[in-house]
Amino acid sequence: MIYSKLQVLISIDELATMKVEEVIKIPKRKGGPMSLNPWQEAVTNLEAVAKQIGLDENLLKIIEKPDRVLEFKLVVKKDDGSYTVFTGFRSQHNNARGPYKGGIRFHPGVTKEEVMALSLWMTLKCAVVGIPYGGGKGGVIVDPHKLSPAELERLSRAYARAVAPIIGPDKDVPAPDVNTNAQIMAWMVDEYSHLKGELSLATFTGKPIEMGGSQGRTEATGRGGVDVLNSLAKYYKLSPKETTVAIQGFGNVGSWFATFAAQEGYKVVAVSDSRGTIYNPQGLDIEEVVKTKKEKGSVTGASGEKLGRDDVLSLDVDVLVPAALEGAINETNAEGIKAKYVIEMANGPTTVEAEKILLKKGVKVIPDVLANAGGVTVSYFEWVQNRQGYYWPKAEVFAKLEKIMAQAFDEMMAKVEEKGLTHRQAAYANALTKIAAAVKQRLS
Ligand code: NAD
C-alpha cells in the first residue's frame, strides 16, 4: 500500500494504472525556470544590502557562496527496461544558524546556478522569520510529466539515496518544491529510513499527515501571507473591509491566500490563473471560485467579469498579490501597476528593474523572503513535532505561525523606520545581521 495525493491508501495495482498527474497532481508550469541569471541576481541583491548596512566584507565573503554544492547522476530504470540518466543537485548554502533547509524541485529548467540562488534565499528566509535553520535547495533536471508513477517513484528514491550521506535531521532537511509533493517526500523518507536502518521522519518535511506531516502545512504559505497582510493593515491603518485585493495565481498559495483573506473580511476583487482573470469590484465569492477551479480547472468559469490573464496586475486595487511566477512584475508592466502595496507570495515575482519603477511610484513591496515564509515555518513545526513525537492541532499550528510572522514583520518595519531602507532591504538587513552574528561567533 502507498499514499496518494489525496492521502488515502491505494494499492500498487491502482498506482500502476494511474497517470503521473493523478499521483502527484503536477501543474503544467508555463513559467519555466527562474530568470536569466538567478545566481548573479541573488548575489547583486545581497551585496547591495550588505554595503548599505555596512557588513564587514570578510563576513560577506564567508556568507555569500554556498558551503557545498553536490552534483550527481541519477540512474533510473524505465518501465520498458531501458535506463535514463538524470542530473541532480543539492546546494547547502549556510548552516551557521541551524541545519540546511529547502525544497527539491523537479523541472527541465533546473540549473546549478538556480539551485544555488534558491539556497541562498532559503538562508535569508529562515533568518528573516528567526527559525533555527540555514538554507539549502535541491533539484533534478527532469520533466516529471514524461515519467510514469513508477518511474517517478524510482527517481525520487534514487535522489534520496544520492543525498543520504549529507542529509539528516541535524544536517539538512529537504522538502517539496516545484513539481514535488507529499507523496514524493513519503518515498524519500521511506528510502532514507531503509538506508539508515531506522525511521527518520524529521529528515524531510512536507510529508503526508499519516507519515508525520503537520496539520496546516498545506495552507501554511497562504495563511502566513494573510498574517503578513493583517500586520500590514494594522501598520498602515487599513480597514480590511475597505481594502481591495487582487491575486495573480490560484494554485496552492494563491487559493489559500484568497480563502483566508476573504474569511478575515478583505475584499478580494480579482483572482487569476493561466487562463484568465475573474473580477468583481464588490468582492468575489471565494468559496465559489475555489469550487469552480476544482471542478472546471480554471477560475475563469466563476461568476464575475472575465478579463485577460495579465489584467489582474494592473487593476486599481490596494493590494496586489503575485502568487504564480518568478518575474511576473517586470520592466514591461511595472509602470501600469496601480496597487499601493505588493505582497510577494511567489518566489522572486518582482525583477530588480521593476522594483525600482514601483519604488519610484511609491508602491510598498513586501518581499518574498518574509511574505511566503509561512511554508518553511510550518515545515519547522513539522520537524519539531517529529522530534517530540507529539502532534499539535491545526489551531495551535496557526497561532504559533501568526506570532512568528507578526514578529518578523515588526522587525522589518523597525528597520524601515530606523534606517530608511526599503522593505526588502530591511528584511535582508535583519537576516544578514542574524546570520553574520552566528558566523562570527564560530570564527576564532
Ligand atoms: P501552483 O503550481 O500550485 O500554482 C500556480 C498557479 O499559478 C496556478 O493557479 C497557475 O494556473 C497559475 N499561473 C501560472 N501561470 C500564470 C500566469 N501567467 N498568470 C496567472 N496565473 C498563472 O504553485 P504554488 O505552490 O501555489 O506556488 C506559487 C508560487 O509561490 C511559486 O513561485 C512558488 O515558488 C511560491 N511558493 C510556494 C510555496 C508553497 O508552500 N507552495 C512556498 C513558498 C513559495
Tab-separated table of C-alpha atoms and ligand atoms in Angstrom:
chain	number	residue	atom	x	y	z
A	1	MET	CA	0.000	0.000	0.000
A	2	ILE	CA	1.115	3.502	-0.664
A	3	TYR	CA	-0.136	7.073	-0.095
A	4	SER	CA	-1.642	9.039	-2.954
A	5	LYS	CA	-2.022	12.797	-3.285
A	6	LEU	CA	-5.335	12.519	-1.503
A	7	GLN	CA	-3.525	10.913	1.383
A	8	VAL	CA	-5.624	7.776	1.192
A	9	LEU	CA	-4.209	4.337	0.855
A	10	ILE	CA	-4.174	2.997	-2.687
A	11	SER	CA	-2.897	-0.292	-3.941
A	12	ILE	CA	0.216	-0.825	-6.048
A	13	ASP	CA	-2.056	-2.172	-8.828
A	14	GLU	CA	-4.106	1.016	-8.818
A	15	LEU	CA	-0.933	3.082	-8.813
A	16	ALA	CA	0.339	1.270	-11.896
A	17	THR	CA	-2.737	2.292	-13.868
A	18	MET	CA	-2.696	5.943	-12.820
A	19	LYS	CA	-1.181	8.813	-14.766
A	20	VAL	CA	1.641	10.659	-13.095
A	21	GLU	CA	-0.510	13.831	-12.818
A	22	GLU	CA	-3.058	11.887	-10.791
A	23	VAL	CA	-0.462	10.677	-8.345
A	24	ILE	CA	1.369	13.896	-7.703
A	25	LYS	CA	-1.016	16.475	-9.169
A	26	ILE	CA	1.673	18.196	-11.167
A	27	PRO	CA	0.507	21.518	-12.537
A	28	LYS	CA	1.902	22.145	-16.025
A	29	ARG	CA	4.057	25.213	-15.470
A	30	LYS	CA	4.287	27.680	-18.295
A	31	GLY	CA	6.659	29.974	-16.463
A	32	GLY	CA	9.586	27.593	-16.532
A	33	PRO	CA	12.787	28.133	-14.707
A	34	MET	CA	13.874	31.241	-12.934
A	35	SER	CA	15.123	34.400	-14.577
A	36	LEU	CA	18.214	34.777	-16.710
A	37	ASN	CA	20.994	34.505	-14.205
A	38	PRO	CA	19.494	33.799	-10.813
A	39	TRP	CA	22.784	33.402	-9.001
A	40	GLN	CA	24.088	36.762	-10.272
A	41	GLU	CA	20.786	38.420	-9.361
A	42	ALA	CA	20.810	36.939	-5.859
A	43	VAL	CA	24.418	37.990	-5.254
A	44	THR	CA	23.830	41.510	-6.616
A	45	ASN	CA	20.922	41.988	-4.208
A	46	LEU	CA	22.855	40.584	-1.290
A	47	GLU	CA	25.955	42.687	-1.925
A	48	ALA	CA	23.908	45.875	-2.270
A	49	VAL	CA	22.228	45.370	1.107
A	50	ALA	CA	25.470	44.263	2.769
A	51	LYS	CA	27.027	47.542	1.643
A	52	GLN	CA	24.057	49.541	2.859
A	53	ILE	CA	24.209	48.074	6.347
A	54	GLY	CA	27.999	48.256	6.499
A	55	LEU	CA	28.509	44.491	6.792
A	56	ASP	CA	32.165	43.540	7.184
A	57	GLU	CA	33.488	42.479	3.768
A	58	ASN	CA	35.113	39.377	5.212
A	59	LEU	CA	31.820	38.250	6.701
A	60	LEU	CA	30.054	38.847	3.397
A	61	LYS	CA	32.678	36.758	1.618
A	62	ILE	CA	32.096	33.917	4.079
A	63	ILE	CA	28.309	34.117	3.834
A	64	GLU	CA	27.900	34.617	0.093
A	65	LYS	CA	28.936	31.335	-1.537
A	66	PRO	CA	27.258	28.025	-0.716
A	67	ASP	CA	29.166	25.814	1.710
A	68	ARG	CA	28.813	22.920	-0.711
A	69	VAL	CA	27.071	22.143	-3.998
A	70	LEU	CA	26.713	18.484	-4.839
A	71	GLU	CA	26.082	17.470	-8.453
A	72	PHE	CA	25.321	13.834	-9.142
A	73	LYS	CA	23.873	11.454	-11.680
A	74	LEU	CA	20.695	9.523	-11.058
A	75	VAL	CA	20.235	6.282	-12.956
A	76	VAL	CA	16.577	5.365	-13.294
A	77	LYS	CA	15.181	2.203	-14.836
A	78	LYS	CA	12.306	2.972	-17.200
A	79	ASP	CA	9.205	0.784	-17.355
A	80	ASP	CA	10.355	-0.593	-20.728
A	81	GLY	CA	13.574	-1.899	-19.165
A	82	SER	CA	15.860	0.837	-20.555
A	83	TYR	CA	17.770	3.258	-18.328
A	84	THR	CA	17.781	7.063	-18.188
A	85	VAL	CA	20.498	9.149	-16.555
A	86	PHE	CA	19.359	12.385	-14.896
A	87	THR	CA	21.441	15.138	-13.272
A	88	GLY	CA	20.628	16.107	-9.683
A	89	PHE	CA	21.871	18.842	-7.359
A	90	ARG	CA	21.839	19.742	-3.702
A	91	SER	CA	23.165	23.130	-2.664
A	92	GLN	CA	23.907	23.577	1.041
A	93	HIS	CA	24.299	27.292	1.379
A	94	ASN	CA	24.898	28.122	5.011
A	95	ASN	CA	24.269	26.296	8.295
A	96	ALA	CA	25.573	28.812	10.821
A	97	ARG	CA	22.078	29.136	12.375
A	98	GLY	CA	20.969	25.502	12.043
A	99	PRO	CA	20.637	22.592	9.588
A	100	TYR	CA	20.324	23.423	5.889
A	101	LYS	CA	16.647	23.633	4.880
A	102	GLY	CA	14.983	23.811	1.494
A	103	GLY	CA	12.938	22.075	-1.147
A	104	ILE	CA	13.706	19.788	-4.054
A	105	ARG	CA	12.370	20.761	-7.475
A	106	PHE	CA	11.864	18.504	-10.475
A	107	HIS	CA	11.899	20.663	-13.602
A	108	PRO	CA	13.582	20.566	-17.035
A	109	GLY	CA	14.913	24.106	-16.485
A	110	VAL	CA	16.763	23.348	-13.226
A	111	THR	CA	20.388	24.534	-13.272
A	112	LYS	CA	23.161	24.512	-10.722
A	113	GLU	CA	23.038	28.332	-10.554
A	114	GLU	CA	19.296	28.311	-9.932
A	115	VAL	CA	19.638	25.813	-7.103
A	116	MET	CA	22.468	27.876	-5.597
A	117	ALA	CA	20.435	31.093	-5.720
A	118	LEU	CA	17.407	29.405	-4.175
A	119	SER	CA	19.563	28.012	-1.374
A	120	LEU	CA	20.892	31.483	-0.586
A	121	TRP	CA	17.318	32.806	-0.410
A	122	MET	CA	16.433	29.982	1.985
A	123	THR	CA	19.273	31.036	4.292
A	124	LEU	CA	17.850	34.571	4.269
A	125	LYS	CA	14.223	33.441	4.601
A	126	CYS	CA	14.856	31.257	7.652
A	127	ALA	CA	16.766	34.099	9.291
A	128	VAL	CA	14.049	36.665	8.478
A	129	VAL	CA	11.473	34.648	10.440
A	130	GLY	CA	14.021	33.598	13.052
A	131	ILE	CA	13.633	29.816	12.692
A	132	PRO	CA	16.768	27.819	13.552
A	133	TYR	CA	17.752	26.704	10.072
A	134	GLY	CA	20.232	27.588	7.384
A	135	GLY	CA	19.474	27.395	3.692
A	136	GLY	CA	19.578	24.596	1.149
A	137	LYS	CA	17.893	23.630	-2.111
A	138	GLY	CA	17.875	20.666	-4.442
A	139	GLY	CA	16.764	19.841	-7.924
A	140	VAL	CA	16.722	17.377	-10.772
A	141	ILE	CA	16.763	18.286	-14.467
A	142	VAL	CA	13.666	16.356	-15.480
A	143	ASP	CA	10.207	16.841	-16.896
A	144	PRO	CA	8.183	14.702	-14.472
A	145	HIS	CA	5.185	14.793	-16.812
A	146	LYS	CA	7.119	12.445	-19.065
A	147	LEU	CA	7.553	9.785	-16.333
A	148	SER	CA	5.137	7.097	-15.227
A	149	PRO	CA	4.262	7.000	-11.488
A	150	ALA	CA	6.608	4.027	-11.032
A	151	GLU	CA	9.448	5.877	-12.797
A	152	LEU	CA	8.771	8.960	-10.684
A	153	GLU	CA	8.991	6.835	-7.550
A	154	ARG	CA	12.299	5.301	-8.704
A	155	LEU	CA	13.684	8.783	-9.451
A	156	SER	CA	12.600	10.062	-6.005
A	157	ARG	CA	14.177	7.096	-4.243
A	158	ALA	CA	17.383	7.499	-6.312
A	159	TYR	CA	17.552	11.148	-5.261
A	160	ALA	CA	17.166	10.211	-1.573
A	161	ARG	CA	19.983	7.642	-1.921
A	162	ALA	CA	22.274	10.153	-3.653
A	163	VAL	CA	21.940	12.795	-0.931
A	164	ALA	CA	21.635	10.376	2.019
A	165	PRO	CA	25.234	10.918	3.221
A	166	ILE	CA	24.744	14.680	3.534
A	167	ILE	CA	21.177	14.973	4.859
A	168	GLY	CA	19.579	14.212	8.227
A	169	PRO	CA	17.566	15.991	10.937
A	170	ASP	CA	20.630	17.833	12.204
A	171	LYS	CA	22.348	18.207	8.823
A	172	ASP	CA	19.988	19.100	6.015
A	173	VAL	CA	16.206	18.810	5.870
A	174	PRO	CA	14.678	18.769	2.342
A	175	ALA	CA	11.017	19.457	1.492
A	176	PRO	CA	8.755	19.705	-1.584
A	177	ASP	CA	9.171	22.471	-4.148
A	178	VAL	CA	8.134	22.889	-7.786
A	179	ASN	CA	6.653	19.583	-9.103
A	180	THR	CA	7.361	17.632	-5.916
A	181	ASN	CA	4.848	16.959	-3.150
A	182	ALA	CA	3.906	14.972	-0.031
A	183	GLN	CA	3.853	11.664	-1.941
A	184	ILE	CA	7.412	12.206	-3.150
A	185	MET	CA	8.526	13.103	0.372
A	186	ALA	CA	6.927	9.842	1.581
A	187	TRP	CA	9.009	7.851	-0.932
A	188	MET	CA	12.160	9.744	0.018
A	189	VAL	CA	11.706	9.363	3.772
A	190	ASP	CA	10.986	5.671	3.283
A	191	GLU	CA	14.159	5.187	1.204
A	192	TYR	CA	16.288	7.196	3.603
A	193	SER	CA	14.916	5.301	6.625
A	194	HIS	CA	15.743	1.972	4.951
A	195	LEU	CA	19.322	3.121	4.385
A	196	LYS	CA	19.652	4.348	7.981
A	197	GLY	CA	18.054	1.242	9.425
A	198	GLU	CA	15.678	3.379	11.488
A	199	LEU	CA	12.645	5.591	10.950
A	200	SER	CA	13.875	9.136	10.400
A	201	LEU	CA	10.775	11.264	9.915
A	202	ALA	CA	12.463	14.567	10.764
A	203	THR	CA	14.808	14.321	7.753
A	204	PHE	CA	12.118	15.536	5.337
A	205	THR	CA	9.194	17.906	5.810
A	206	GLY	CA	6.046	18.351	3.754
A	207	LYS	CA	5.140	14.690	4.361
A	208	PRO	CA	1.595	13.287	4.312
A	209	ILE	CA	-0.184	13.731	7.671
A	210	GLU	CA	-0.244	9.944	8.160
A	211	MET	CA	3.539	9.851	7.866
A	212	GLY	CA	4.358	12.591	10.360
A	213	GLY	CA	3.263	15.636	8.381
A	214	SER	CA	1.993	18.684	10.254
A	215	GLN	CA	-1.564	19.877	10.390
A	216	GLY	CA	-1.837	23.089	8.420
A	217	ARG	CA	1.227	22.552	6.200
A	218	THR	CA	-0.864	22.640	3.013
A	219	GLU	CA	-2.398	26.000	3.889
A	220	ALA	CA	0.700	27.377	5.631
A	221	THR	CA	2.142	29.655	2.948
A	222	GLY	CA	-1.211	31.329	2.236
A	223	ARG	CA	-2.036	31.504	5.956
A	224	GLY	CA	1.312	33.137	6.728
A	225	GLY	CA	0.774	35.583	3.854
A	226	VAL	CA	-2.537	36.701	5.334
A	227	ASP	CA	-0.840	37.106	8.728
A	228	VAL	CA	1.515	39.497	6.918
A	229	LEU	CA	-1.473	41.236	5.289
A	230	ASN	CA	-3.005	41.695	8.759
A	231	SER	CA	0.228	43.192	10.084
A	232	LEU	CA	0.430	45.469	7.050
A	233	ALA	CA	-3.171	46.608	7.527
A	234	LYS	CA	-2.522	47.334	11.190
A	235	TYR	CA	0.692	49.244	10.479
A	236	TYR	CA	-0.651	51.327	7.588
A	237	LYS	CA	-4.102	51.700	9.212
A	238	LEU	CA	-6.098	49.953	6.503
A	239	SER	CA	-9.582	48.706	7.311
A	240	PRO	CA	-9.952	45.135	5.957
A	241	LYS	CA	-13.454	45.613	4.582
A	242	GLU	CA	-12.357	48.665	2.602
A	243	THR	CA	-9.114	47.062	1.409
A	244	THR	CA	-9.275	45.608	-2.092
A	245	VAL	CA	-7.008	42.718	-3.042
A	246	ALA	CA	-6.077	41.195	-6.436
A	247	ILE	CA	-4.258	37.866	-6.583
A	248	GLN	CA	-2.268	36.505	-9.531
A	249	GLY	CA	-2.220	32.689	-9.448
A	250	PHE	CA	-4.772	30.368	-7.871
A	251	GLY	CA	-2.709	27.303	-7.011
A	252	ASN	CA	-1.805	26.242	-3.506
A	253	VAL	CA	-0.545	29.642	-2.380
A	254	GLY	CA	-2.981	31.941	-4.196
A	255	SER	CA	-6.125	29.951	-3.342
A	256	TRP	CA	-5.328	29.709	0.359
A	257	PHE	CA	-4.326	33.365	0.495
A	258	ALA	CA	-7.652	34.277	-1.126
A	259	THR	CA	-9.612	31.986	1.208
A	260	PHE	CA	-8.114	33.344	4.430
A	261	ALA	CA	-8.157	36.974	3.226
A	262	ALA	CA	-11.865	36.707	2.361
A	263	GLN	CA	-12.628	34.958	5.671
A	264	GLU	CA	-10.998	37.843	7.504
A	265	GLY	CA	-13.090	40.448	5.731
A	266	TYR	CA	-10.774	41.761	2.997
A	267	LYS	CA	-12.402	42.485	-0.344
A	268	VAL	CA	-10.779	40.041	-2.771
A	269	VAL	CA	-11.930	41.610	-6.044
A	270	ALA	CA	-9.837	39.675	-8.578
A	271	VAL	CA	-8.032	36.375	-8.940
A	272	SER	CA	-6.331	34.884	-11.967
A	273	ASP	CA	-4.774	31.720	-13.265
A	274	SER	CA	-3.014	30.822	-16.501
A	275	ARG	CA	-6.331	31.009	-18.387
A	276	GLY	CA	-7.509	34.448	-17.285
A	277	THR	CA	-8.738	36.813	-14.583
A	278	ILE	CA	-12.088	36.948	-12.841
A	279	TYR	CA	-13.124	40.317	-11.403
A	280	ASN	CA	-15.901	41.722	-9.249
A	281	PRO	CA	-15.349	45.189	-7.725
A	282	GLN	CA	-17.816	44.290	-4.934
A	283	GLY	CA	-15.704	41.290	-3.919
A	284	LEU	CA	-15.636	37.735	-5.300
A	285	ASP	CA	-17.287	34.768	-3.613
A	286	ILE	CA	-14.014	32.907	-2.960
A	287	GLU	CA	-15.700	29.669	-1.913
A	288	GLU	CA	-17.420	29.601	-5.303
A	289	VAL	CA	-14.141	30.365	-7.094
A	290	VAL	CA	-12.375	27.505	-5.257
A	291	LYS	CA	-15.203	25.149	-6.214
A	292	THR	CA	-15.121	26.279	-9.846
A	293	LYS	CA	-11.365	25.869	-10.069
A	294	LYS	CA	-11.655	22.369	-8.639
A	295	GLU	CA	-14.492	21.333	-10.941
A	296	LYS	CA	-13.547	23.118	-14.188
A	297	GLY	CA	-9.810	23.523	-13.834
A	298	SER	CA	-9.859	27.302	-14.003
A	299	VAL	CA	-11.114	30.310	-12.050
A	300	THR	CA	-12.457	31.811	-15.262
A	301	GLY	CA	-15.701	29.833	-15.013
A	302	ALA	CA	-16.675	31.538	-11.727
A	303	SER	CA	-19.146	34.430	-11.520
A	304	GLY	CA	-17.684	37.861	-12.196
A	305	GLU	CA	-16.343	39.852	-15.108
A	306	LYS	CA	-13.872	37.917	-17.229
A	307	LEU	CA	-10.658	39.761	-18.020
A	308	GLY	CA	-7.396	38.855	-19.737
A	309	ARG	CA	-4.804	36.810	-17.888
A	310	ASP	CA	-2.443	39.678	-17.179
A	311	ASP	CA	-5.146	42.282	-16.449
A	312	VAL	CA	-5.042	41.213	-12.792
A	313	LEU	CA	-1.749	43.079	-12.450
A	314	SER	CA	-2.985	46.496	-13.491
A	315	LEU	CA	-6.308	46.699	-11.641
A	316	ASP	CA	-6.979	49.669	-9.388
A	317	VAL	CA	-6.686	47.848	-6.042
A	318	ASP	CA	-4.987	48.469	-2.724
A	319	VAL	CA	-3.026	45.213	-2.515
A	320	LEU	CA	-1.607	43.161	-5.373
A	321	VAL	CA	-0.505	39.623	-4.547
A	322	PRO	CA	1.678	37.904	-7.157
A	323	ALA	CA	1.356	34.208	-6.269
A	324	ALA	CA	2.281	32.482	-9.514
A	325	LEU	CA	5.556	33.035	-11.260
A	326	GLU	CA	9.046	34.405	-10.978
A	327	GLY	CA	9.464	37.715	-12.815
A	328	ALA	CA	5.697	38.320	-13.130
A	329	ILE	CA	6.198	42.027	-12.390
A	330	ASN	CA	8.868	43.233	-14.757
A	331	GLU	CA	10.011	46.249	-16.770
A	332	THR	CA	7.226	45.790	-19.299
A	333	ASN	CA	4.323	46.050	-16.833
A	334	ALA	CA	5.588	47.729	-13.647
A	335	GLU	CA	4.587	51.213	-14.791
A	336	GLY	CA	0.970	50.045	-15.165
A	337	ILE	CA	0.624	48.774	-11.612
A	338	LYS	CA	-1.891	50.801	-9.617
A	339	ALA	CA	-1.774	48.923	-6.296
A	340	LYS	CA	-0.258	50.697	-3.308
A	341	TYR	CA	1.106	47.519	-1.771
A	342	VAL	CA	2.561	44.377	-3.312
A	343	ILE	CA	2.788	41.242	-1.164
A	344	GLU	CA	5.195	38.851	-2.884
A	345	MET	CA	3.809	35.367	-2.316
A	346	ALA	CA	5.655	33.782	-5.252
A	347	ASN	CA	9.428	33.497	-5.100
A	348	GLY	CA	11.108	36.345	-6.954
A	349	PRO	CA	7.959	37.756	-8.645
A	350	THR	CA	9.389	41.286	-8.989
A	351	THR	CA	12.519	41.833	-11.057
A	352	VAL	CA	15.192	44.231	-9.804
A	353	GLU	CA	14.357	46.765	-12.545
A	354	ALA	CA	10.621	46.521	-11.875
A	355	GLU	CA	11.127	47.159	-8.191
A	356	LYS	CA	12.961	50.401	-8.992
A	357	ILE	CA	9.932	51.547	-11.020
A	358	LEU	CA	7.498	50.537	-8.261
A	359	LEU	CA	9.502	52.294	-5.558
A	360	LYS	CA	9.579	55.475	-7.645
A	361	LYS	CA	5.775	55.294	-7.811
A	362	GLY	CA	5.627	54.940	-4.022
A	363	VAL	CA	4.470	51.294	-4.063
A	364	LYS	CA	5.459	49.342	-0.950
A	365	VAL	CA	6.775	45.881	-1.803
A	366	ILE	CA	6.669	43.304	0.987
A	367	PRO	CA	9.398	40.862	-0.046
A	368	ASP	CA	9.060	37.137	-0.647
A	369	VAL	CA	11.642	36.243	1.996
A	370	LEU	CA	9.105	37.431	4.585
A	371	ALA	CA	5.712	37.158	2.843
A	372	ASN	CA	5.915	33.499	1.789
A	373	ALA	CA	7.931	32.235	4.778
A	374	GLY	CA	4.807	30.648	6.323
A	375	GLY	CA	5.546	27.418	4.445
A	376	VAL	CA	9.029	26.906	5.790
A	377	THR	CA	7.873	27.993	9.248
A	378	VAL	CA	5.279	25.214	9.386
A	379	SER	CA	7.923	22.849	7.963
A	380	TYR	CA	9.948	23.791	11.026
A	381	PHE	CA	6.921	22.957	13.206
A	382	GLU	CA	6.695	19.584	11.448
A	383	TRP	CA	10.354	18.873	12.258
A	384	VAL	CA	9.809	19.902	15.895
A	385	GLN	CA	6.714	17.670	16.171
A	386	ASN	CA	8.562	14.705	14.597
A	387	ARG	CA	11.361	15.093	17.095
A	388	GLN	CA	8.981	15.437	20.025
A	389	GLY	CA	6.716	12.646	18.821
A	390	TYR	CA	3.900	14.945	19.910
A	391	TYR	CA	1.495	16.451	17.375
A	392	TRP	CA	-0.355	19.759	17.571
A	393	PRO	CA	-3.861	20.612	16.382
A	394	LYS	CA	-4.210	22.982	13.439
A	395	ALA	CA	-5.316	25.914	15.619
A	396	GLU	CA	-2.100	25.648	17.621
A	397	VAL	CA	-0.012	25.494	14.432
A	398	PHE	CA	-1.702	28.628	13.059
A	399	ALA	CA	-1.426	30.516	16.370
A	400	LYS	CA	2.303	29.817	16.554
A	401	LEU	CA	2.704	30.753	12.882
A	402	GLU	CA	0.921	34.071	13.370
A	403	LYS	CA	3.231	35.022	16.214
A	404	ILE	CA	6.337	34.350	14.136
A	405	MET	CA	5.063	36.181	11.028
A	406	ALA	CA	3.928	39.213	13.058
A	407	GLN	CA	7.242	39.449	14.847
A	408	ALA	CA	9.217	39.233	11.588
A	409	PHE	CA	7.003	41.936	10.080
A	410	ASP	CA	7.532	44.225	13.100
A	411	GLU	CA	11.304	43.677	12.950
A	412	MET	CA	11.266	44.615	9.259
A	413	MET	CA	9.235	47.777	9.911
A	414	ALA	CA	11.534	48.793	12.747
A	415	LYS	CA	14.462	48.673	10.313
A	416	VAL	CA	12.486	50.567	7.642
A	417	GLU	CA	11.820	53.352	10.174
A	418	GLU	CA	15.260	53.368	11.724
A	419	LYS	CA	17.375	53.287	8.557
A	420	GLY	CA	15.036	54.495	5.810
A	421	LEU	CA	15.511	51.211	3.932
A	422	THR	CA	13.004	49.672	1.538
A	423	HIS	CA	11.038	46.730	2.914
A	424	ARG	CA	13.200	44.261	1.006
A	425	GLN	CA	16.427	45.872	2.153
A	426	ALA	CA	15.142	45.920	5.736
A	427	ALA	CA	14.219	42.219	5.697
A	428	TYR	CA	17.586	41.331	4.118
A	429	ALA	CA	19.390	43.529	6.639
A	430	ASN	CA	17.711	41.773	9.572
A	431	ALA	CA	18.520	38.378	8.097
A	432	LEU	CA	22.128	39.265	7.354
A	433	THR	CA	22.622	40.638	10.855
A	434	LYS	CA	21.417	37.351	12.383
A	435	ILE	CA	23.460	35.180	10.003
A	436	ALA	CA	26.590	37.306	10.399
A	437	ALA	CA	26.319	37.113	14.203
A	438	ALA	CA	26.161	33.301	14.081
A	439	VAL	CA	29.034	33.113	11.582
A	440	LYS	CA	31.138	35.489	13.668
A	441	GLN	CA	30.570	33.545	16.881
A	442	ARG	CA	32.003	30.445	15.165
A	443	LEU	CA	35.160	32.199	13.957
A	444	SER	CA	38.253	32.140	16.114
B	1	NAD	P1	0.937	26.075	-8.002
B	1	NAD	O1	1.582	25.416	-9.144
B	1	NAD	O2	0.049	25.320	-7.069
B	1	NAD	O3	0.066	27.317	-8.541
B	1	NAD	C1	0.493	28.205	-9.509
B	1	NAD	C2	-0.709	28.974	-10.032
B	1	NAD	O4	-0.249	29.999	-10.927
B	1	NAD	C3	-1.709	28.146	-10.837
B	1	NAD	O5	-3.007	28.540	-10.478
B	1	NAD	C4	-1.448	28.552	-12.281
B	1	NAD	O6	-2.590	28.465	-13.097
B	1	NAD	C5	-1.075	29.990	-12.067
B	1	NAD	N1	-0.363	30.572	-13.197
B	1	NAD	C6	0.616	30.024	-13.966
B	1	NAD	N2	0.985	30.889	-14.907
B	1	NAD	C7	0.225	32.005	-14.720
B	1	NAD	C8	0.140	33.260	-15.364
B	1	NAD	N3	0.922	33.550	-16.396
B	1	NAD	N4	-0.749	34.167	-14.915
B	1	NAD	C9	-1.551	33.873	-13.860
B	1	NAD	N5	-1.500	32.710	-13.190
B	1	NAD	C10	-0.617	31.800	-13.631
B	1	NAD	O7	2.144	26.770	-7.211
B	1	NAD	P2	2.173	27.278	-5.700
B	1	NAD	O8	2.650	26.188	-4.810
B	1	NAD	O9	0.885	27.983	-5.393
B	1	NAD	O10	3.372	28.322	-5.788
B	1	NAD	C11	3.203	29.613	-6.356
B	1	NAD	C12	4.445	30.433	-6.095
B	1	NAD	O11	4.675	30.510	-4.688
B	1	NAD	C13	5.752	29.864	-6.684
B	1	NAD	O12	6.585	30.941	-7.030
B	1	NAD	C14	6.369	29.115	-5.516
B	1	NAD	O13	7.772	29.008	-5.651
B	1	NAD	C15	5.982	30.048	-4.386
B	1	NAD	N6	5.998	29.418	-3.057
B	1	NAD	C16	5.221	28.329	-2.794
B	1	NAD	C17	5.225	27.776	-1.520
B	1	NAD	C18	4.337	26.613	-1.150
B	1	NAD	O14	4.291	26.254	0.026
B	1	NAD	N7	3.591	26.034	-2.102
B	1	NAD	C19	6.043	28.319	-0.516
B	1	NAD	C20	6.827	29.443	-0.818
B	1	NAD	C21	6.776	29.986	-2.095
